[in-house]
Backbone as a printed PyTorch tensor [residue, N CA C, xyz], in Angstrom:
tensor([[[ -2.9370,   9.1430, -25.9610],
         [ -4.0640,   9.2970, -26.9030],
         [ -3.7990,  10.4980, -27.8060]],

        [[ -3.9540,  10.3370, -29.0530],
         [ -3.7750,  11.4240, -30.0640],
         [ -4.9440,  12.3730, -29.9830]],

        [[ -4.6850,  13.6380, -30.3300],
         [ -5.7680,  14.6110, -30.4300],
         [ -6.8350,  14.1840, -31.4700]],

        [[ -6.4180,  13.4280, -32.4970],
         [ -7.3830,  12.9490, -33.4990],
         [ -8.4070,  12.0780, -32.8730]],

        [[ -8.0510,  11.3550, -31.8210],
         [ -8.9490,  10.3690, -31.1980],
         [-10.0880,  11.0420, -30.4560]],

        [[ -9.9290,  12.2790, -30.0680],
         [-10.9500,  12.9230, -29.2410],
         [-11.8820,  13.8290, -30.0750]],

        [[-11.6100,  13.9900, -31.3740],
         [-12.4790,  14.8290, -32.1800],
         [-13.8410,  14.1800, -32.3550]],

        [[-14.8980,  14.9620, -32.3730],
         [-16.2360,  14.4090, -32.5320],
         [-16.4320,  13.8100, -33.9310]],

        [[-17.1790,  12.6920, -33.9830],
         [-17.5250,  12.0240, -35.2440],
         [-18.9970,  12.1950, -35.4880]],

        [[-19.3640,  13.2740, -36.2120],
         [-20.7670,  13.6120, -36.3910],
         [-21.4390,  12.6700, -37.3740]],

        [[-20.7120,  11.9090, -38.0880],
         [-21.3450,  10.9630, -39.0870],
         [-22.1240,   9.8750, -38.3370]],

        [[-21.8120,   9.6440, -37.0820],
         [-22.4940,   8.6020, -36.3110],
         [-23.7020,   9.1310, -35.5290]],

        [[-23.8940,  10.4520, -35.5460],
         [-24.9280,  11.0620, -34.6890],
         [-26.3210,  10.8600, -35.3250]],

        [[-27.3280,  10.6390, -34.4850],
         [-28.6920,  10.4180, -34.9440],
         [-29.5450,  11.6960, -34.6660]],

        [[-28.9220,  12.7240, -34.0750],
         [-29.6790,  13.9190, -33.7820],
         [-28.6770,  15.0670, -33.5280]],

        [[-29.1580,  16.3140, -33.5400],
         [-28.2570,  17.4130, -33.2390],
         [-27.8440,  17.3770, -31.7500]],

        [[-28.7290,  16.9100, -30.8870],
         [-28.3520,  16.8420, -29.4740],
         [-27.1100,  15.9340, -29.2770]],

        [[-27.0550,  14.8230, -30.0130],
         [-25.8870,  13.9790, -29.9490],
         [-24.6530,  14.7030, -30.4750]],

        [[-24.8110,  15.4590, -31.5860],
         [-23.7330,  16.2010, -32.1460],
         [-23.1900,  17.2280, -31.1590]],

        [[-24.1070,  17.9830, -30.5060],
         [-23.7280,  18.9980, -29.5630],
         [-22.9550,  18.4020, -28.3820]],

        [[-23.4730,  17.2740, -27.8570],
         [-22.8740,  16.6790, -26.6970],
         [-21.4610,  16.1260, -27.0150]],

        [[-21.2850,  15.5670, -28.1820],
         [-19.9780,  15.0600, -28.5450],
         [-18.9800,  16.2170, -28.7770]],

        [[-19.5170,  17.3360, -29.2850],
         [-18.6250,  18.5480, -29.4210],
         [-18.2700,  19.0380, -28.0520]],

        [[-19.1860,  19.1080, -27.1120],
         [-18.8530,  19.5920, -25.7720],
         [-17.7340,  18.7540, -25.1680]],

        [[-17.7970,  17.4510, -25.2940],
         [-16.7770,  16.5580, -24.7120],
         [-15.4510,  16.8250, -25.3950]],

        [[-15.4460,  16.9850, -26.6930],
         [-14.1640,  17.2040, -27.4140],
         [-13.5610,  18.5730, -27.0610]],

        [[-14.3790,  19.6240, -27.0230],
         [-13.9040,  20.9500, -26.7290],
         [-13.3390,  20.9940, -25.3060]],

        [[-14.0090,  20.4040, -24.3430],
         [-13.4870,  20.3920, -22.9830],
         [-12.1190,  19.7140, -22.9040]],

        [[-11.9800,  18.6010, -23.6390],
         [-10.6910,  17.9040, -23.6070],
         [ -9.6090,  18.7200, -24.3110]],

        [[ -9.9300,  19.3660, -25.4040],
         [ -8.9370,  20.1790, -26.1110],
         [ -8.4480,  21.3530, -25.2120]],

        [[ -9.3870,  21.9850, -24.5160],
         [ -9.0060,  23.1220, -23.7050],
         [ -8.1840,  22.7240, -22.4470]],

        [[ -8.5630,  21.6290, -21.8310],
         [ -7.9650,  21.2540, -20.5570],
         [ -6.7510,  20.3190, -20.7290]],

        [[ -6.6080,  19.6540, -21.8740],
         [ -5.5620,  18.6300, -22.0050],
         [ -4.5480,  18.9090, -23.1140]],

        [[ -4.8020,  19.9280, -23.9950],
         [ -3.9380,  20.1590, -25.1300],
         [ -3.5650,  21.6310, -25.2370]],

        [[ -2.3780,  21.8840, -25.7730],
         [ -1.9430,  23.2460, -26.0960],
         [ -1.4980,  23.2680, -27.5140]],

        [[ -1.3370,  24.4700, -28.0470],
         [ -0.8810,  24.6550, -29.4360],
         [  0.6040,  24.9190, -29.4690]],

        [[  1.3050,  24.1870, -30.3160],
         [  2.7330,  24.3530, -30.4710],
         [  3.0520,  24.7900, -31.9020]],

        [[  3.7980,  25.8930, -32.0290],
         [  4.1940,  26.3890, -33.3020],
         [  5.5710,  27.0320, -33.1930]],

        [[  6.5140,  26.4990, -33.9730],
         [  7.8980,  27.0500, -33.9660],
         [  8.4250,  27.1660, -32.5190]],

        [[  8.2040,  26.1210, -31.7540],
         [  8.7110,  26.0440, -30.3710],
         [  8.0480,  26.9530, -29.4160]],

        [[  6.9840,  27.6460, -29.8070],
         [  6.1830,  28.4900, -28.9130],
         [  4.8900,  27.7090, -28.5630]],

        [[  4.4310,  27.8640, -27.3250],
         [  3.2360,  27.1220, -26.8910],
         [  2.1900,  28.0870, -26.3270]],

        [[  0.9230,  27.7920, -26.6100],
         [ -0.1680,  28.5940, -26.1120],
         [ -1.3090,  27.6620, -25.6540]],

        [[ -1.9410,  28.0190, -24.5600],
         [ -3.1440,  27.2870, -24.1280],
         [ -4.3020,  27.6710, -25.0210]],

        [[ -5.1700,  26.7120, -25.2980],
         [ -6.4080,  26.9810, -26.0270],
         [ -7.4160,  27.4950, -24.9940]],

        [[ -7.9280,  28.7310, -25.2200],
         [ -8.8160,  29.3690, -24.2630],
         [-10.2770,  29.4110, -24.6390]],

        [[-10.5380,  29.2590, -25.9460],
         [-11.9550,  29.3170, -26.3790],
         [-12.0910,  28.5830, -27.7110]],

        [[-13.1920,  27.8730, -27.9040],
         [-13.5130,  27.1100, -29.1010],
         [-14.9600,  27.3620, -29.4640]],

        [[-15.2450,  27.4700, -30.7690],
         [-16.6340,  27.5300, -31.2540],
         [-16.8330,  26.4410, -32.3150]],

        [[-18.0360,  25.9170, -32.3320],
         [-18.3730,  24.8600, -33.3050],
         [-19.0540,  25.4500, -34.5260]],

        [[-18.5850,  25.1020, -35.7070],
         [-19.2600,  25.4440, -37.0000],
         [-19.3940,  24.0900, -37.7570]],

        [[-20.6320,  23.6880, -37.9350],
         [-20.8320,  22.3800, -38.5970],
         [-22.0700,  22.4290, -39.4640]],

        [[-21.9280,  21.8520, -40.6360],
         [-23.1060,  21.6580, -41.5360],
         [-23.3080,  20.1710, -41.6980]],

        [[-24.4220,  19.7020, -41.1370],
         [-24.8410,  18.3000, -41.3320],
         [-26.0780,  18.3400, -42.2210]],

        [[-26.0740,  17.5600, -43.2950],
         [-27.1730,  17.6520, -44.2600],
         [-28.5660,  17.3160, -43.7520]],

        [[-28.5950,  16.6470, -42.6110],
         [-29.9030,  16.2580, -42.0420],
         [-30.1650,  16.9510, -40.7070]],

        [[-29.2060,  16.9570, -39.7910],
         [-29.4410,  17.3680, -38.4090],
         [-29.1810,  18.8720, -38.1140]],

        [[-28.2730,  19.4780, -38.8860],
         [-27.8800,  20.8600, -38.4850],
         [-27.2880,  21.5530, -39.7080]],

        [[-28.0970,  22.3020, -40.4220],
         [-27.6520,  22.9850, -41.6520],
         [-27.2340,  24.4290, -41.3730]],

        [[-26.1110,  24.5520, -40.7430],
         [-25.6390,  25.8450, -40.3080],
         [-25.0080,  26.6070, -41.4740]],

        [[-25.6820,  27.6990, -41.8760],
         [-25.2480,  28.4840, -43.0370],
         [-23.9730,  29.2800, -42.7930]],

        [[-23.5280,  29.3640, -41.5290],
         [-22.3050,  30.1100, -41.2270],
         [-21.0600,  29.2660, -41.3700]],

        [[-21.2250,  27.9940, -41.6160],
         [-20.0420,  27.0750, -41.7790],
         [-19.3860,  27.3570, -43.1160]],

        [[-18.0750,  27.5320, -43.1030],
         [-17.3270,  27.9270, -44.3030],
         [-17.4790,  26.9380, -45.4700]],

        [[-17.7070,  25.6500, -45.1340],
         [-17.8540,  24.6690, -46.1680],
         [-18.9620,  25.0000, -47.1310]],

        [[-20.0830,  25.5620, -46.6110],
         [-21.2000,  25.8940, -47.4490],
         [-21.1770,  27.4170, -47.8030]],

        [[-20.5800,  28.1860, -46.9980],
         [-20.5730,  29.6520, -47.2120],
         [-19.5610,  30.0350, -48.2560]],

        [[-18.4010,  29.3860, -48.1860],
         [-17.3240,  29.7230, -49.1230],
         [-16.7600,  28.4990, -49.8930]],

        [[-17.5240,  27.4040, -49.8870],
         [-17.1040,  26.1740, -50.5620],
         [-15.7380,  25.7200, -50.0940]],

        [[-15.5170,  25.7970, -48.7970],
         [-14.2050,  25.3950, -48.2490],
         [-14.1890,  23.8460, -48.0250]],

        [[-13.6740,  23.1770, -49.0130],
         [-13.6580,  21.7440, -48.9580],
         [-12.7830,  21.1820, -47.8470]],

        [[-11.8840,  22.0680, -47.3290],
         [-11.0060,  21.6160, -46.2200],
         [-11.8410,  21.1230, -45.0740]],

        [[-13.0260,  21.6990, -44.8760],
         [-13.8550,  21.3180, -43.7350],
         [-14.5620,  19.9820, -43.8900]],

        [[-14.3590,  19.3140, -45.0120],
         [-14.7590,  17.9400, -45.1410],
         [-13.7220,  16.9700, -44.5770]],

        [[-12.5470,  17.4890, -44.2650],
         [-11.4820,  16.6710, -43.7060],
         [-11.6600,  16.5250, -42.2170]],

        [[-10.7980,  15.7320, -41.6590],
         [-10.8560,  15.4490, -40.2080],
         [ -9.4570,  15.4570, -39.6190]],

        [[ -9.2410,  16.2410, -38.6030],
         [ -7.9240,  16.2390, -37.9490],
         [ -6.8820,  17.0680, -38.6570]],

        [[ -7.3090,  18.0870, -39.3990],
         [ -6.3460,  18.9710, -40.0750],
         [ -6.6410,  20.4390, -39.6810]],

        [[ -5.7200,  21.3010, -40.0080],
         [ -5.9390,  22.7220, -39.8000],
         [ -6.6110,  23.3180, -41.0270]],

        [[ -7.5550,  24.1800, -40.8360],
         [ -8.1920,  24.9390, -41.8950],
         [ -7.9690,  26.4200, -41.6770]],

        [[ -7.0620,  27.0210, -42.4590],
         [ -6.8590,  28.4920, -42.4180],
         [ -7.9670,  29.0970, -43.2400]],

        [[ -8.7400,  29.9900, -42.6510],
         [ -9.9200,  30.5170, -43.3400],
         [ -9.6020,  31.0730, -44.6990]],

        [[-10.2790,  30.4690, -45.6740],
         [-10.1660,  30.8670, -47.1130],
         [ -8.6890,  30.9820, -47.5190]],

        [[ -7.8550,  30.0830, -46.9750],
         [ -6.4310,  29.9880, -47.3220],
         [ -5.7140,  31.3460, -47.0790]],

        [[ -6.2040,  32.0750, -46.0800],
         [ -5.5150,  33.3040, -45.7180],
         [ -5.8120,  34.4960, -46.6250]],

        [[ -6.8510,  34.3790, -47.5240],
         [ -7.1160,  35.5150, -48.3830],
         [ -7.7450,  36.6900, -47.6840]],

        [[ -8.5580,  36.5260, -46.6170],
         [ -9.0300,  37.7540, -45.9210],
         [ -7.8600,  38.4660, -45.2060]],

        [[ -8.0930,  39.6840, -44.8110],
         [ -7.0950,  40.4350, -44.0440],
         [ -6.8840,  39.7220, -42.6960]],

        [[ -5.7540,  39.9630, -42.0360],
         [ -5.4740,  39.3330, -40.7490],
         [ -6.5520,  39.5240, -39.7330]],

        [[ -7.2640,  40.6450, -39.7660],
         [ -8.2860,  40.9290, -38.8230],
         [ -9.6190,  40.2460, -39.1240]],

        [[ -9.7000,  39.5230, -40.2400],
         [-10.9100,  38.8470, -40.6300],
         [-10.6390,  37.3590, -40.9170]],

        [[ -9.5040,  36.8980, -40.4310],
         [ -9.0700,  35.5290, -40.7010],
         [ -9.1500,  34.7250, -39.4200]],

        [[ -9.0080,  33.4170, -39.5260],
         [ -9.0300,  32.5600, -38.3560],
         [ -8.5420,  31.1620, -38.7510]],

        [[ -8.5880,  30.2620, -37.7940],
         [ -8.1150,  28.9100, -38.0700],
         [ -8.9920,  27.9060, -37.2600]],

        [[ -9.3000,  26.7830, -37.9280],
         [-10.1270,  25.7420, -37.3830],
         [ -9.3920,  24.4120, -37.2720]],

        [[ -9.8460,  23.5560, -36.3780],
         [ -9.5450,  22.1160, -36.4560],
         [-10.6810,  21.4450, -37.1780]],

        [[-10.4300,  20.7480, -38.2230],
         [-11.5240,  20.1460, -38.9810],
         [-11.9920,  18.8550, -38.3340]],

        [[-13.2920,  18.5990, -38.4860],
         [-13.9150,  17.3560, -37.9650],
         [-15.0770,  16.9850, -38.8710]],

        [[-14.8450,  17.0730, -40.1730],
         [-15.8860,  16.7520, -41.1350],
         [-15.9050,  15.3500, -41.6090]],

        [[-16.6730,  15.0920, -42.6640],
         [-16.7500,  13.7270, -43.2660],
         [-17.1150,  13.8580, -44.7200]],

        [[-16.2110,  13.4580, -45.5680],
         [-16.5270,  13.4910, -47.0220],
         [-17.6530,  12.5450, -47.3320]],

        [[-17.6030,  11.3390, -46.7880],
         [-18.6110,  10.3430, -47.0750],
         [-20.0240,  10.7680, -46.6940]],

        [[-20.1370,  11.4610, -45.5690],
         [-21.4490,  11.8840, -45.0800],
         [-21.8370,  13.3040, -45.5140]],

        [[-20.9380,  13.9640, -46.2090],
         [-21.2310,  15.3530, -46.6290],
         [-21.2850,  16.3660, -45.4970]],

        [[-20.4650,  16.1440, -44.4570],
         [-20.4680,  17.0160, -43.2790],
         [-19.2610,  17.9100, -43.3390]],

        [[-19.5310,  19.2250, -43.2900],
         [-18.4880,  20.2340, -43.1840],
         [-18.3780,  20.6210, -41.7170]],

        [[-17.1480,  20.6670, -41.1770],
         [-17.0230,  21.0200, -39.7760],
         [-15.6960,  21.7000, -39.4680]],

        [[-15.7330,  22.7320, -38.6910],
         [-14.5530,  23.3590, -38.1420],
         [-14.7250,  23.7360, -36.6840]],

        [[-13.7970,  23.3470, -35.8520],
         [-13.7730,  23.7880, -34.4790],
         [-12.8750,  25.0430, -34.4530]],

        [[-13.4910,  26.2090, -34.3690],
         [-12.7360,  27.4300, -34.4460],
         [-11.9480,  27.6880, -33.1860]],

        [[-10.6520,  27.9940, -33.3750],
         [ -9.8310,  28.3950, -32.2420],
         [-10.1470,  29.8740, -32.0080]],

        [[-10.9770,  30.1030, -30.9880],
         [-11.5160,  31.4450, -30.7920],
         [-10.7410,  32.2440, -29.7420]],

        [[ -9.6920,  31.6640, -29.2190],
         [ -8.8310,  32.3770, -28.2340],
         [ -7.6720,  31.5140, -27.7680]],

        [[ -6.4730,  32.1240, -27.7540],
         [ -5.3300,  31.4050, -27.1720],
         [ -4.5560,  32.4280, -26.2930]],

        [[ -3.8850,  31.8530, -25.2640],
         [ -3.0770,  32.7200, -24.4120],
         [ -3.8650,  33.9230, -23.9150]],

        [[ -3.2970,  35.0970, -24.0100],
         [ -3.9440,  36.2760, -23.4930],
         [ -4.6780,  37.0450, -24.6310]],

        [[ -4.7750,  36.4690, -25.8210],
         [ -5.4480,  37.1270, -26.9290],
         [ -6.9640,  36.8420, -26.8990]],

        [[ -7.7360,  37.7830, -27.4410],
         [ -9.1700,  37.6510, -27.4760],
         [ -9.6090,  37.6330, -28.9220]],

        [[-10.3600,  36.5990, -29.3130],
         [-10.8820,  36.5110, -30.6630],
         [-10.0770,  35.5890, -31.5670]],

        [[-10.7590,  35.0910, -32.6000],
         [-10.1650,  34.1290, -33.5140],
         [ -9.0640,  34.7210, -34.3670]],

        [[ -9.2840,  35.9090, -34.8540],
         [ -8.2730,  36.5800, -35.7070],
         [ -7.0100,  36.8220, -34.9140]],

        [[ -7.1570,  37.3010, -33.6930],
         [ -5.9880,  37.5080, -32.8200],
         [ -5.2670,  36.2540, -32.4950]],

        [[ -6.0140,  35.1510, -32.3730],
         [ -5.3700,  33.8540, -32.1370],
         [ -4.4630,  33.4550, -33.2700]],

        [[ -4.9790,  33.5540, -34.4790],
         [ -4.1450,  33.2150, -35.6490],
         [ -2.9850,  34.1750, -35.8040]],

        [[ -3.1770,  35.4260, -35.6160],
         [ -2.0770,  36.4230, -35.7130],
         [ -1.0090,  36.0950, -34.6430]],

        [[ -1.4190,  35.7330, -33.4340],
         [ -0.4350,  35.3980, -32.3910],
         [  0.3700,  34.2150, -32.7870]],

        [[ -0.2200,  33.1640, -33.4260],
         [  0.5460,  32.0250, -33.8650],
         [  1.5510,  32.4120, -34.9340]],

        [[  1.0700,  33.1660, -35.9410],
         [  1.9660,  33.4470, -37.0630],
         [  2.9810,  34.5540, -36.7980]],

        [[  2.5040,  35.5670, -36.0380],
         [  3.3980,  36.7210, -35.7960],
         [  4.0530,  36.6730, -34.4710]],

        [[  3.6760,  35.8370, -33.6150],
         [  4.2580,  35.6180, -32.2910],
         [  4.4460,  36.9940, -31.6170]],

        [[  5.6830,  37.3280, -31.2310],
         [  5.9310,  38.6160, -30.5270],
         [  6.4890,  39.6720, -31.4020]],

        [[  6.2990,  39.5850, -32.7180],
         [  6.8810,  40.5760, -33.6260],
         [  6.1680,  41.9140, -33.4880]],

        [[  6.7730,  42.9510, -33.9750],
         [  6.2220,  44.3110, -33.8560],
         [  5.0870,  44.5920, -34.8370]],

        [[  4.8170,  43.6570, -35.7340],
         [  3.8330,  43.9230, -36.7750],
         [  2.4720,  43.2480, -36.4800]],

        [[  2.2030,  42.9830, -35.2140],
         [  0.9910,  42.2320, -34.8600],
         [ -0.2730,  42.8620, -35.4480]],

        [[ -0.3350,  44.1820, -35.5140],
         [ -1.5480,  44.8570, -35.9570],
         [ -1.5260,  45.2520, -37.4270]],

        [[ -0.5050,  44.8220, -38.1650],
         [ -0.4950,  45.1420, -39.6120],
         [ -1.7340,  44.6210, -40.3110]],

        [[ -2.2640,  45.4030, -41.2520],
         [ -3.5340,  45.0450, -41.8800],
         [ -3.4090,  44.0800, -43.0370]],

        [[ -2.2090,  43.7020, -43.4060],
         [ -1.9580,  42.7320, -44.5170],
         [ -0.9750,  41.6760, -44.0860]],

        [[ -1.1700,  40.4770, -44.6480],
         [ -0.2140,  39.4220, -44.4450],
         [  1.0040,  39.7160, -45.3030]],

        [[  2.1690,  39.5230, -44.7800],
         [  3.3870,  39.6480, -45.5660],
         [  3.5630,  38.3830, -46.4540]],

        [[  4.4320,  38.4810, -47.4310],
         [  4.6900,  37.2690, -48.2390],
         [  5.1890,  36.1070, -47.3980]],

        [[  6.0110,  36.3960, -46.4280],
         [  6.5550,  35.3120, -45.5520],
         [  5.4090,  34.7280, -44.7300]],

        [[  4.5390,  35.5710, -44.2590],
         [  3.4000,  35.0820, -43.4330],
         [  2.4750,  34.2210, -44.2990]],

        [[  2.2050,  34.6500, -45.5220],
         [  1.3740,  33.8530, -46.4130],
         [  2.0190,  32.4600, -46.7100]],

        [[  3.3250,  32.4390, -46.7540],
         [  3.9980,  31.1740, -46.9350],
         [  3.7740,  30.2490, -45.6980]],

        [[  3.8240,  30.8360, -44.5260],
         [  3.5690,  30.0420, -43.3150],
         [  2.1280,  29.5350, -43.3010]],

        [[  1.1940,  30.3950, -43.6930],
         [ -0.2350,  29.9830, -43.7220],
         [ -0.4350,  28.8150, -44.6560]],

        [[  0.2640,  28.8820, -45.8450],
         [  0.1390,  27.7390, -46.8030],
         [  0.7450,  26.4900, -46.2430]],

        [[  1.7990,  26.6250, -45.4540],
         [  2.4430,  25.4500, -44.8770],
         [  1.5800,  24.7750, -43.7820]],

        [[  0.6990,  25.5640, -43.2020],
         [ -0.1550,  25.0870, -42.1140],
         [ -1.4670,  24.5270, -42.6340]],

        [[ -2.0470,  25.1960, -43.6250],
         [ -3.4030,  24.8360, -44.0950],
         [ -3.4740,  23.3820, -44.5990]],

        [[ -4.4900,  22.6910, -44.1570],
         [ -4.7700,  21.3110, -44.5730],
         [ -3.7330,  20.3180, -44.0360]],

        [[ -2.9310,  20.6950, -43.1090],
         [ -1.9340,  19.7510, -42.5300],
         [ -2.4800,  19.1980, -41.2520]],

        [[ -1.9410,  18.0140, -40.8290],
         [ -2.3970,  17.3000, -39.6450],
         [ -2.1890,  18.0850, -38.3690]],

        [[ -3.1280,  17.9950, -37.4550],
         [ -3.0270,  18.6620, -36.2010],
         [ -2.0070,  17.9360, -35.2730]],

        [[ -1.5510,  16.7880, -35.6750],
         [ -0.6010,  15.9820, -34.8850],
         [  0.8260,  16.1650, -35.3220]],

        [[  1.0360,  16.7650, -36.5090],
         [  2.4000,  16.8490, -37.0800],
         [  2.6340,  18.2030, -37.6380]],

        [[  3.8590,  18.4670, -38.0350],
         [  4.2020,  19.6950, -38.7450],
         [  4.5480,  20.8400, -37.7920]],

        [[  4.7290,  22.0140, -38.4040],
         [  5.1050,  23.1720, -37.6470],
         [  4.0690,  23.5720, -36.6240]],

        [[  2.8010,  23.5190, -37.0040],
         [  1.7170,  23.8220, -36.1160],
         [  1.0170,  22.4990, -35.7050]],

        [[  0.9550,  22.2630, -34.4040],
         [  0.3490,  21.0020, -33.9710],
         [ -0.1140,  21.1150, -32.5430]],

        [[ -0.9440,  20.1590, -32.1650],
         [ -1.4250,  20.0940, -30.7720],
         [ -0.5110,  19.1920, -29.9810]],

        [[ -0.2410,  19.6060, -28.7720],
         [  0.6280,  18.8680, -27.8710],
         [ -0.0980,  18.6900, -26.5140]],

        [[ -0.0540,  17.5080, -26.0360],
         [ -0.7720,  17.2160, -24.7970],
         [  0.0360,  17.7470, -23.5940]],

        [[ -0.7200,  18.3140, -22.6310],
         [ -0.0780,  18.7170, -21.3760],
         [  0.4050,  17.5180, -20.5890]],

        [[  1.4400,  17.6830, -19.7620],
         [  1.8760,  16.5910, -18.8740],
         [  0.7200,  16.1800, -17.9240]],

        [[ -0.0760,  17.1410, -17.5180],
         [ -1.2390,  16.8390, -16.6940],
         [ -2.3490,  17.8540, -17.0530]],

        [[ -3.5840,  17.4870, -16.8350],
         [ -4.7190,  18.3110, -17.2540],
         [ -4.7520,  19.6560, -16.5130]],

        [[ -5.2010,  20.7140, -17.2350],
         [ -5.4080,  22.0030, -16.6160],
         [ -6.6520,  21.9130, -15.7470]],

        [[ -6.5930,  22.6210, -14.6240],
         [ -7.7430,  22.7690, -13.7630],
         [ -8.2670,  24.1700, -13.9330]],

        [[ -9.3270,  24.3590, -14.7000],
         [ -9.8530,  25.6520, -14.9970],
         [-11.3780,  25.5990, -15.1830]],

        [[-12.1260,  26.5280, -14.6530],
         [-13.5430,  26.5220, -14.9310],
         [-13.8310,  26.8150, -16.3950]],

        [[-14.8650,  26.2490, -16.9150],
         [-15.2720,  26.4890, -18.3120],
         [-16.6470,  27.1290, -18.3580]],

        [[-16.8560,  27.9640, -19.3970],
         [-18.1010,  28.6750, -19.5390],
         [-18.6650,  28.4660, -20.9460]],

        [[-19.9830,  28.4860, -20.9930],
         [-20.6960,  28.1330, -22.2030],
         [-21.6190,  29.2770, -22.6170]],

        [[-21.5770,  29.6560, -23.8710],
         [-22.4570,  30.7540, -24.3700],
         [-22.6590,  30.5760, -25.8570]],

        [[-23.4500,  31.4670, -26.4490],
         [-23.6460,  31.4670, -27.9000],
         [-22.4390,  32.0040, -28.6160]],

        [[-22.3350,  31.7090, -29.8720],
         [-21.2290,  32.1880, -30.7020],
         [-21.4060,  33.6830, -30.9650]],

        [[-20.3560,  34.3510, -31.3970],
         [-20.4470,  35.7970, -31.6480],
         [-20.7720,  36.0240, -33.1100]],

        [[-22.0280,  35.9620, -33.4340],
         [-22.5550,  36.1670, -34.7740],
         [-23.4750,  37.3820, -34.7740]],

        [[-23.1720,  38.3240, -35.6280],
         [-23.9510,  39.5740, -35.6390],
         [-24.8250,  39.7680, -36.8690]],

        [[-24.5760,  39.0250, -37.9470],
         [-25.3200,  39.2300, -39.1910],
         [-26.8240,  38.9820, -38.9340]],

        [[-27.7040,  39.9070, -39.3720],
         [-29.1310,  39.7690, -39.0880],
         [-29.8170,  38.6160, -39.8720]],

        [[-29.2000,  38.1740, -40.9470],
         [-29.8400,  37.1130, -41.7740],
         [-29.6900,  35.7210, -41.2060]],

        [[-28.8590,  35.5310, -40.1930],
         [-28.5710,  34.2080, -39.6030],
         [-29.8020,  33.7480, -38.8200]],

        [[-30.3920,  32.5740, -39.1500],
         [-31.5780,  32.1010, -38.4430],
         [-31.2960,  31.9820, -36.9210]],

        [[-32.3340,  32.2200, -36.1300],
         [-32.1550,  32.2440, -34.6870],
         [-31.5850,  30.9370, -34.0940]],

        [[-31.9800,  29.7480, -34.5500],
         [-31.4270,  28.5290, -33.9460],
         [-29.9010,  28.4820, -34.0050]],

        [[-29.3310,  28.9420, -35.1230],
         [-27.8870,  28.9150, -35.2740],
         [-27.2080,  30.0420, -34.5090]],

        [[-27.9060,  31.1480, -34.3810],
         [-27.3330,  32.2820, -33.6700],
         [-27.3720,  32.0940, -32.1470]],

        [[-28.4030,  31.4100, -31.6680],
         [-28.6510,  31.3760, -30.2160],
         [-28.1360,  30.1050, -29.5430]],

        [[-27.8290,  29.0630, -30.2920],
         [-27.3730,  27.8080, -29.6940],
         [-26.0220,  28.0720, -28.9930]],

        [[-25.8700,  27.5530, -27.7600],
         [-24.6030,  27.7530, -27.0320],
         [-23.5000,  26.8720, -27.5100]],

        [[-22.7210,  27.3690, -28.4830],
         [-21.6760,  26.5090, -29.1030],
         [-20.2930,  27.1210, -28.9480]],

        [[-20.1500,  27.9970, -27.9690],
         [-18.8560,  28.6020, -27.6300],
         [-18.4800,  28.1240, -26.1840]],

        [[-17.3060,  27.5180, -26.0450],
         [-16.8240,  27.0980, -24.7460],
         [-15.5040,  27.8750, -24.4780]],

        [[-15.3940,  28.4870, -23.3100],
         [-14.2180,  29.2990, -23.0080],
         [-13.7560,  29.0330, -21.5880]],

        [[-12.4500,  29.2740, -21.3650],
         [-11.8790,  29.0140, -20.0730],
         [-11.9250,  30.2090, -19.1210]],

        [[-12.4470,  31.3330, -19.6050],
         [-12.6260,  32.4910, -18.7350],
         [-13.9950,  33.1260, -19.0730]],

        [[-14.6760,  33.6290, -18.0200],
         [-15.9750,  34.2310, -18.2520],
         [-15.9230,  35.4540, -19.1940]],

        [[-14.8070,  36.1750, -19.1010],
         [-14.7450,  37.4030, -19.9320],
         [-14.6970,  37.1280, -21.4450]],

        [[-14.4700,  35.8700, -21.7690],
         [-14.4220,  35.4780, -23.2020],
         [-15.8480,  35.1080, -23.7120]],

        [[-16.8280,  35.1700, -22.8530],
         [-18.2080,  34.8210, -23.1870],
         [-19.1450,  36.0310, -22.9820]],

        [[-20.3570,  35.8470, -23.4110],
         [-21.3580,  36.8990, -23.1870],
         [-21.7410,  36.9450, -21.7000]],

        [[-22.4740,  37.9960, -21.3300],
         [-22.8140,  38.1910, -19.9430],
         [-23.7120,  37.0830, -19.3480]],

        [[-24.4660,  36.4360, -20.2060],
         [-25.3560,  35.3870, -19.7260],
         [-24.7730,  34.0030, -19.8030]],

        [[-23.4230,  33.9190, -19.9030],
         [-22.7160,  32.6330, -19.9590],
         [-23.0370,  31.8210, -18.7260]],

        [[-23.0880,  30.4780, -18.9130],
         [-23.3020,  29.5820, -17.7650],
         [-22.0280,  28.7480, -17.5590]],

        [[-21.8340,  28.2810, -16.3430],
         [-20.7140,  27.4210, -16.0530],
         [-20.9570,  26.0660, -16.6890]],

        [[-19.9140,  25.5870, -17.3900],
         [-20.0030,  24.3120, -18.0460],
         [-19.3260,  23.2120, -17.2010]],

        [[-20.0100,  22.1310, -16.9780],
         [-19.4110,  21.0730, -16.2010],
         [-19.3310,  19.7830, -16.9800]]])
C-alpha cells in the first residue's frame, strides 16, 4: 500500500469529528509503518501535527494555506516546505499535504519530529543538513535552498525525499496532546484541540494522554 492511500480525505467528511478521526488513523499509520528516506539516510517519524482549513467544518487560521496563501496545501500527497524555505532554518518546517482543490481544503500534516530531534524546524534541518557541522547555522546556504526547491511540491512516494514503508510495523506507544501554539490571538478551539501525535511522551505536553 502506498503512503498516498492512507492520507485522510477531508473532502468526504461531514463533521470535524470525522476529520479528526481520519487524521488520527493516518498519523498512527505514518508513525508506526513509514520512515523518511532522503539521500540514502532514513529517519523514523516521531511526531505529527494536523493543520487544516475546511471552509465548513474547521476554519483553522494557523493553516499556511490561509495564513500565507500557500497553495501547495491544496495538493495531496506532496511535500510542502514552509513558504518555500524563505523563513530562517529555525522557523521553517515541512508538511505532507492532504488538501483538496475542488473542496477548497488546505491541509498539511506537519512533520514535528524525526529521529532524536525535537521540533519541526529541527526535523527539516536534520533532513537537509544531515550530520554536517552547520546544523545550527541561522541561514540556508545556496546549496540547501536548491535542495529545498527540489523537494517542495514533489510526491511523497518519489524523488530524493520520500516515505518508505518499514519491513514490519514499529511497536511504540503513542501520545496525544494539543499543538504547540503560543500566539494569543489564536481562538481556543484551534489552540486546545489535541492534534499532535507523538511516539514519546517527552514530545508532548505534561497532560498528554495515551493514544490507542
